[in-house]
GROMACS .gro file of C-alpha atoms in nm:
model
  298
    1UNK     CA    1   3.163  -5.234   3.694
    2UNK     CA    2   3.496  -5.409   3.538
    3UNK     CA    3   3.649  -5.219   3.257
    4UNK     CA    4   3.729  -5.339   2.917
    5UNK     CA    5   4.064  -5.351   2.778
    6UNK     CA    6   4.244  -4.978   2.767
    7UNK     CA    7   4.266  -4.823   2.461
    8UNK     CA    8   4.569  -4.645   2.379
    9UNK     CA    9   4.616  -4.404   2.140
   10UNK     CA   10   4.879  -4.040   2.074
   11UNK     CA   11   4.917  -3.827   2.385
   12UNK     CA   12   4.617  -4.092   2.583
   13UNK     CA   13   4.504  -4.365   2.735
   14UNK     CA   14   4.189  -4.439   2.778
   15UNK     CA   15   3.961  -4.709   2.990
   16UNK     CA   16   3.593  -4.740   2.834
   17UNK     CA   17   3.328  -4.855   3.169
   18UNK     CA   18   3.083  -5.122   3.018
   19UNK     CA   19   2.744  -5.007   2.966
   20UNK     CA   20   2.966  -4.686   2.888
   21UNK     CA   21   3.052  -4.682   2.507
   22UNK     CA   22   3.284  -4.423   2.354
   23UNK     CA   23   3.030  -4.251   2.087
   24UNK     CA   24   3.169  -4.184   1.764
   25UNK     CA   25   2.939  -3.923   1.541
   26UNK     CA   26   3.001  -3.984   1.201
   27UNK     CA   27   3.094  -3.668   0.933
   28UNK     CA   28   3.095  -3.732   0.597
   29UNK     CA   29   3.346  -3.547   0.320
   30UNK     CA   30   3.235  -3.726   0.055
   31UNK     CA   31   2.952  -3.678  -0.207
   32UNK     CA   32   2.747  -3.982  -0.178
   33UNK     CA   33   2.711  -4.162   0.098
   34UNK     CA   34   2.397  -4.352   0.117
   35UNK     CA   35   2.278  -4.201   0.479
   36UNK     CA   36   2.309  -3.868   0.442
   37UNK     CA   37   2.033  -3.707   0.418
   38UNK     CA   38   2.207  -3.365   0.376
   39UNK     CA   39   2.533  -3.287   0.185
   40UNK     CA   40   2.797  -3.134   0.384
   41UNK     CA   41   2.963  -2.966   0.111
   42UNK     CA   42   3.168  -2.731   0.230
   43UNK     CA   43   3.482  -2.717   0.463
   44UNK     CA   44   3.254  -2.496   0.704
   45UNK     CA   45   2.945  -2.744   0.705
   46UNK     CA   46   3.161  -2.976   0.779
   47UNK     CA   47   3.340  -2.835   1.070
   48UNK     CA   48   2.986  -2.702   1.214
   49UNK     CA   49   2.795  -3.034   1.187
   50UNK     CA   50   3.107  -3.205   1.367
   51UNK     CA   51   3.130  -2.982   1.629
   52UNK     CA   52   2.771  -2.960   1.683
   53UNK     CA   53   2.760  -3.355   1.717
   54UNK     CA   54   3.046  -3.316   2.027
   55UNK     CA   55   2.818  -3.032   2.148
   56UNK     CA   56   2.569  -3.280   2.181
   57UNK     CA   57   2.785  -3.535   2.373
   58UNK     CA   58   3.000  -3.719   2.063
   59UNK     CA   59   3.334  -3.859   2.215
   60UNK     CA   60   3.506  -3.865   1.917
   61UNK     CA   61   3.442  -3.770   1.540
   62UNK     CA   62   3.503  -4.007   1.224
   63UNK     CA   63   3.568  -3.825   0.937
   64UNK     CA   64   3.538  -4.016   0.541
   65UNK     CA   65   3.624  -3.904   0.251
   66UNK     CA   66   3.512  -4.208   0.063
   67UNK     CA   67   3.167  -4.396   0.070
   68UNK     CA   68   3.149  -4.749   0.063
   69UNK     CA   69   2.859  -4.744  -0.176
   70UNK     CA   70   2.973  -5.037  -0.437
   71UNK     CA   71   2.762  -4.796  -0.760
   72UNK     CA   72   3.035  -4.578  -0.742
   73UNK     CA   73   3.383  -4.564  -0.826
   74UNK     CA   74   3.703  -4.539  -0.612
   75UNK     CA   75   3.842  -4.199  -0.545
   76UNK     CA   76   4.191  -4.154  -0.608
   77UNK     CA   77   4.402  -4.099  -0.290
   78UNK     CA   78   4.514  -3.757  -0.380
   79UNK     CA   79   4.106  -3.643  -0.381
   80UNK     CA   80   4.014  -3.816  -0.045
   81UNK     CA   81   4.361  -3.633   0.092
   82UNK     CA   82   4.171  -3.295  -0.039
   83UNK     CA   83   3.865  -3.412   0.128
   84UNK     CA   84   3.957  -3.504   0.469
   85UNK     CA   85   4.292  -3.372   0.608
   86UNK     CA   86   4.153  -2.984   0.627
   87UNK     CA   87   3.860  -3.112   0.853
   88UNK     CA   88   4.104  -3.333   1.025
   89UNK     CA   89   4.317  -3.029   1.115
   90UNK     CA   90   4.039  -2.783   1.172
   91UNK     CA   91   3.895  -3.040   1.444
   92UNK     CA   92   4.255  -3.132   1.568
   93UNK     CA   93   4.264  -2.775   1.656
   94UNK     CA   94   3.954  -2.766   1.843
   95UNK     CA   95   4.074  -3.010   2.060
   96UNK     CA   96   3.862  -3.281   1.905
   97UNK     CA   97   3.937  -3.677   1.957
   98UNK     CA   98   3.954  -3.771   1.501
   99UNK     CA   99   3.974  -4.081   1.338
  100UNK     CA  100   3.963  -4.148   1.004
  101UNK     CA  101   3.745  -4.337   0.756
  102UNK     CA  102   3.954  -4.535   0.492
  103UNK     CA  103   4.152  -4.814   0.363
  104UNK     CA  104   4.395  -4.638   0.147
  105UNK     CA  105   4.778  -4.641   0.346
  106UNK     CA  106   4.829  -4.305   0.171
  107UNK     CA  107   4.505  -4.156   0.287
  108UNK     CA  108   4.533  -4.317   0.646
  109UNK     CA  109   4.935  -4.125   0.686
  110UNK     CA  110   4.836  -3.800   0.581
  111UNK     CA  111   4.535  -3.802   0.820
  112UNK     CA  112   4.758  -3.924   1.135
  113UNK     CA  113   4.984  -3.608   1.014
  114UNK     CA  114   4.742  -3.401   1.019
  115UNK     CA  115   4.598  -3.524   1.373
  116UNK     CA  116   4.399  -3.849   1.349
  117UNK     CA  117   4.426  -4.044   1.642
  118UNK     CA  118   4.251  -4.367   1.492
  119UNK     CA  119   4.275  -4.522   1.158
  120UNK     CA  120   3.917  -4.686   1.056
  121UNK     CA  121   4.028  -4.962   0.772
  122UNK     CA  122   3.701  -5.090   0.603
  123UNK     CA  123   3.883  -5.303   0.435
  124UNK     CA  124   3.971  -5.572   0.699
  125UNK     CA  125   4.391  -5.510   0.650
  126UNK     CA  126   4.349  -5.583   0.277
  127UNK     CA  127   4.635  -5.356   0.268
  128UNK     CA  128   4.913  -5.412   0.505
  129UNK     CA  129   5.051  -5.083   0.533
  130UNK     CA  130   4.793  -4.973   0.684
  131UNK     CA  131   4.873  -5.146   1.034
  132UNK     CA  132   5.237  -4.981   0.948
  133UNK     CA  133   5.044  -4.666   0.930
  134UNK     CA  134   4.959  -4.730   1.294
  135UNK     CA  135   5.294  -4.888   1.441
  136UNK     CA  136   5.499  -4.583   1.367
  137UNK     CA  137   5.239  -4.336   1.455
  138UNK     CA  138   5.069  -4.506   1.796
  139UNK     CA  139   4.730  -4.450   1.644
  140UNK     CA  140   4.451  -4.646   1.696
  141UNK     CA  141   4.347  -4.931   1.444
  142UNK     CA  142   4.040  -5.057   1.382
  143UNK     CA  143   4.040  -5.421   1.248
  144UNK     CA  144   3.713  -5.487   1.114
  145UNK     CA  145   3.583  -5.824   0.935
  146UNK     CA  146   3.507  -5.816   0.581
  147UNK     CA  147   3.537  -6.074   0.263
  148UNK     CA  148   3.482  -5.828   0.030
  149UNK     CA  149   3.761  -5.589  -0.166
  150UNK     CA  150   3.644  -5.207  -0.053
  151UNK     CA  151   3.363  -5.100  -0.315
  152UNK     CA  152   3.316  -5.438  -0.429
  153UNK     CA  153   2.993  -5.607  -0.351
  154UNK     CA  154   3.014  -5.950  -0.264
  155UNK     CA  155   2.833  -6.216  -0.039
  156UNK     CA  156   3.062  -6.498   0.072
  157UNK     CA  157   2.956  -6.888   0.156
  158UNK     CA  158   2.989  -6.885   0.528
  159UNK     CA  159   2.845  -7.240   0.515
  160UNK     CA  160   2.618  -7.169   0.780
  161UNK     CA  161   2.917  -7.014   1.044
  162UNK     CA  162   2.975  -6.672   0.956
  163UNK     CA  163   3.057  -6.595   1.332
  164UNK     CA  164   3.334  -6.921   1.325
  165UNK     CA  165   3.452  -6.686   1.057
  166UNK     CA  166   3.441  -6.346   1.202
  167UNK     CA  167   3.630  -6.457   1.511
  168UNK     CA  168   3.889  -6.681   1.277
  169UNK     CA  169   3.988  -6.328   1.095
  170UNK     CA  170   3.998  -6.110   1.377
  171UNK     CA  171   4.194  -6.287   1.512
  172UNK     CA  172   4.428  -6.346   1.217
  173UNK     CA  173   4.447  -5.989   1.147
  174UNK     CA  174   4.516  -5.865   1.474
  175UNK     CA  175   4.833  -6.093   1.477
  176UNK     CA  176   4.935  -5.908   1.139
  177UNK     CA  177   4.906  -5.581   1.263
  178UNK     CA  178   5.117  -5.739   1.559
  179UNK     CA  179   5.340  -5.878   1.366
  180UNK     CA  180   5.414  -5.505   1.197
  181UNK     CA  181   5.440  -5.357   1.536
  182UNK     CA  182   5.118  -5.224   1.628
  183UNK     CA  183   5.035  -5.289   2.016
  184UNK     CA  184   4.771  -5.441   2.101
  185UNK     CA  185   4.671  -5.189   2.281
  186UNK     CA  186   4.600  -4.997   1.971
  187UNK     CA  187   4.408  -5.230   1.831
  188UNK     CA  188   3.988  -5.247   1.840
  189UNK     CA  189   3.786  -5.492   1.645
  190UNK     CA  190   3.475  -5.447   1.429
  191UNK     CA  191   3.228  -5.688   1.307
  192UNK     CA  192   3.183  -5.558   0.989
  193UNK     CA  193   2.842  -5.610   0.938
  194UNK     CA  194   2.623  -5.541   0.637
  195UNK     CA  195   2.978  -5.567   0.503
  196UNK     CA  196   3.008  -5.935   0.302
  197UNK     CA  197   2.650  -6.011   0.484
  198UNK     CA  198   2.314  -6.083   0.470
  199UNK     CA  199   2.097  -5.942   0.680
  200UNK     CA  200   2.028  -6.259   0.853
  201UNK     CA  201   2.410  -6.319   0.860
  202UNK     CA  202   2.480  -5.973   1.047
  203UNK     CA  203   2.223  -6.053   1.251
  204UNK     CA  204   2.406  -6.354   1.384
  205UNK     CA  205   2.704  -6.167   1.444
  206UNK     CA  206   2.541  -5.891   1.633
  207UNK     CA  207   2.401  -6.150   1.842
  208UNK     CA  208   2.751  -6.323   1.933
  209UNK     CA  209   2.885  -6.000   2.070
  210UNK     CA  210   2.976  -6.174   2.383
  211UNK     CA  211   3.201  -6.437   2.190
  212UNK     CA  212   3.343  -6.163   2.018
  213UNK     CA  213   3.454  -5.981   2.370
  214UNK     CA  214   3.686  -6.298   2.409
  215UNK     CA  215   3.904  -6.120   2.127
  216UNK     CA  216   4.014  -5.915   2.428
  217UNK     CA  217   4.001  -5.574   2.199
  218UNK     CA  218   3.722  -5.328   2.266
  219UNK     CA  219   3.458  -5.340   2.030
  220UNK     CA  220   3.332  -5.114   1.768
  221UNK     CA  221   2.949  -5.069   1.664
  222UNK     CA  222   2.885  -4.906   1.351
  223UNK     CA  223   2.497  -4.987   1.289
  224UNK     CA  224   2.385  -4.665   1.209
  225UNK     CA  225   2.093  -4.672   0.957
  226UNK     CA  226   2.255  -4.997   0.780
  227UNK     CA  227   2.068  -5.230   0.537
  228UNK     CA  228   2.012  -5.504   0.794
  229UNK     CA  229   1.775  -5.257   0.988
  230UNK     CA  230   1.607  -5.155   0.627
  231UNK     CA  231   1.559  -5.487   0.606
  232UNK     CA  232   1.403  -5.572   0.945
  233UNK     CA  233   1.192  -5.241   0.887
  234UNK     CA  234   1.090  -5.170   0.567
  235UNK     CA  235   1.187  -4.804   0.585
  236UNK     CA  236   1.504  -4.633   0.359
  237UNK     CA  237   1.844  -4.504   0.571
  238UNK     CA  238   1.684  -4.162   0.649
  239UNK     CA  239   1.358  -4.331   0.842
  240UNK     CA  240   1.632  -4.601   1.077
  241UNK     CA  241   1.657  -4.406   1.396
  242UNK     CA  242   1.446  -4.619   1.613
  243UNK     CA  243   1.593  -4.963   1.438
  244UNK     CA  244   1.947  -4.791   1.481
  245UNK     CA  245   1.869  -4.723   1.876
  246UNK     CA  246   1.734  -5.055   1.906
  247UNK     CA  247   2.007  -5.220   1.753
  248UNK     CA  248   2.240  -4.992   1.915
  249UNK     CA  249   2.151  -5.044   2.250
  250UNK     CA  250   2.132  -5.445   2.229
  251UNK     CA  251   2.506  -5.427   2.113
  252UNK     CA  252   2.609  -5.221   2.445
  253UNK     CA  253   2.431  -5.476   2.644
  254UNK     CA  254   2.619  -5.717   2.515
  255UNK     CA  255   2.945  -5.511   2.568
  256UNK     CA  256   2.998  -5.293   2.280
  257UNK     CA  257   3.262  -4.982   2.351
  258UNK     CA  258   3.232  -4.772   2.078
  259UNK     CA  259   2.885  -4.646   1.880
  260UNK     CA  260   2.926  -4.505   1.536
  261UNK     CA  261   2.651  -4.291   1.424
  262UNK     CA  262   2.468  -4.018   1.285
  263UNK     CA  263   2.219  -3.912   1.545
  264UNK     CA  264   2.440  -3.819   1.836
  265UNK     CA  265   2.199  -3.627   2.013
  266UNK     CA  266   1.931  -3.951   1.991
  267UNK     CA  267   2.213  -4.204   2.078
  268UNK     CA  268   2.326  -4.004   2.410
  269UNK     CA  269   1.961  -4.020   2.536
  270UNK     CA  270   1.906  -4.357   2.500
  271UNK     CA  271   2.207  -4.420   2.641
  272UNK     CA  272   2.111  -4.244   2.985
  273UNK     CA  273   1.812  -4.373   2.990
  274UNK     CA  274   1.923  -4.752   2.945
  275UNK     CA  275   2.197  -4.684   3.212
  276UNK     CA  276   1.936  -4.563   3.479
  277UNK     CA  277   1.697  -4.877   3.417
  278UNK     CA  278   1.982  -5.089   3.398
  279UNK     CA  279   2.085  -4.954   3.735
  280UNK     CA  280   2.423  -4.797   3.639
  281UNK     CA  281   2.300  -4.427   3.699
  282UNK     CA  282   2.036  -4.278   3.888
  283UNK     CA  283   1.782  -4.065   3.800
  284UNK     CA  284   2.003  -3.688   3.796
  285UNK     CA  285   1.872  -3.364   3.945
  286UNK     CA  286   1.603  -3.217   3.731
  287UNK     CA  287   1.399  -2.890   3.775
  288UNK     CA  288   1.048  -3.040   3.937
  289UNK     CA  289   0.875  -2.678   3.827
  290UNK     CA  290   0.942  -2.699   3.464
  291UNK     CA  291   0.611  -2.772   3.294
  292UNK     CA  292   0.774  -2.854   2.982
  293UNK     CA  293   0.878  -3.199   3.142
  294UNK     CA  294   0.547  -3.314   3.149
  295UNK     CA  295   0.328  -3.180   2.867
  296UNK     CA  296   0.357  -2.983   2.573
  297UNK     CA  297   0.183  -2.615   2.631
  298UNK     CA  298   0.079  -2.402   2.323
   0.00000   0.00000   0.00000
């Protein structure tokens, strides 16, 4: 099984297997995401529900203080520094892998000082400084592919090649955060979709995956719960597990190496149990006796 490109990032290295994606569990700071069924609204919510998701076999944790939700306002830098550098610290300290949700330069420094190994800029580089963020740090940057300003909804005129497009700015962005000194080896690359999309045209993109692995930059899959799988199913964020797994699952295949979601737990499992029918595990011990494998008893 060939490895995909290494990814380094402060105090490690690491080399993500195909078929083997890095999971990222997803803990939100802020007030109103759309997905969250439940508010963490307290420091100690927060640091439980993150460490529960690494319990449950999360590689890393990515911690927001902002929603992208375009109904509400931007939040200063100051309040999204409130929001997420204690829960960066506090999982720092447990020896947690962190990055960061944001697109503010500000936001993103204070969070690498505070132990966040990866800067995750929704905003496709809009702001430069953020890949400066990164050079003098050695964090991780994720690149992602938006034509939209952050909280701003907006669906651009692909003319019919929205993947011709999505390569085109990956690639132009990853030579600006070059050209401010990040390494490449810092750098991963995200499709962005739902972000500046349709439906149809992040389905398009999550079907070029493979093109996209010519960008030579591991990839990053956030599809938790998103609108495109509302709109394939009908059913609101809360009710997307199975179109999440589904949609997760097809992106590994075609060589995703990082998942971002909210059901950790869910994701792992169908992980394992893609691996052994795709022949990369086998089938590991289990106790034969245990009843509870094979029915449910009263």
């Amino acid at each position: 099984m060939s490895a995909l490109p290494v990814l380094e990032l402060p105090g490690r290295t690491l080399t993500i297997e195909r078929g083997r994606p890095l999971v990222m569990g997803i803990v939100n700071a802020n007030p109103d995401s759309f997905s969250d069924s439940v508010r963490l609204d307290t420091l100690e919510r927060q640091v439980e529900h993150a460490l529960a998701l690494v319990a449950q076999g999360a590689d890393l944790i990515d911690v927001g203080g902002e929603s992208g939700v375009t109904y509400t306002g931007v939040t200063t830098a100051d309040a999204e520094i409130e929001r997420v550098v204690p829960l960066v610290e506090r999982l720092s300290a447990e020896g947690v892998l962190v990055s960061v949700d944001t697109w503010k330069p500000a936001v993103a420094r204070a969070a690498v000082g505070a132990g966040a190994a990866i800067v995750n800029d929704v905003s496709g580089l809009a702001g430069p400084a953020l890949a400066d963020v990164a050079a003098a740090s050695g964090a991780g940057l994720v690149v992602m592919h938006t034509r939209a300003q952050p909280k701003q909804e907006h669906f651009h005129d692909y003319r019919g090649a929205v993947v011709e497009d999505v390569e085109q700015f990956l690639r132009e962005r990853m030579a600006l955060a070059l050209e401010r000194g990040v390494r490449a080896e810092q750098l991963i690359v995200d499709p962005g979709p739902d972000f500046a999309k349709t439906p149809q045209e992040s389905a398009a993109v999550l079907q070029a995956l493979p093109r996209l692995q010519g960008l030579g930059r591991p990839i990053l899959l956030p599809v938790s719960r998103k609108y495109l799988i509302g709109a394939i199913t009908g059913r609101p964020p809360a009710e997307r597990l199975a179109g999440t797994l589904a949609a997760l699952l097809h992106g590994v295949a075609a060589g995703a190496a990082l998942v971002r979601v909210h059901d950790v737990a869910q994701a792992v499992d169908a992980l394992a149990v893609w691996r052994v029918l795709e022949g990369l595990d086998e089938v590991p011990e289990f106790d034969a006796g245990d009843d509870t494998l094979k029915w449910i008893r009263a």
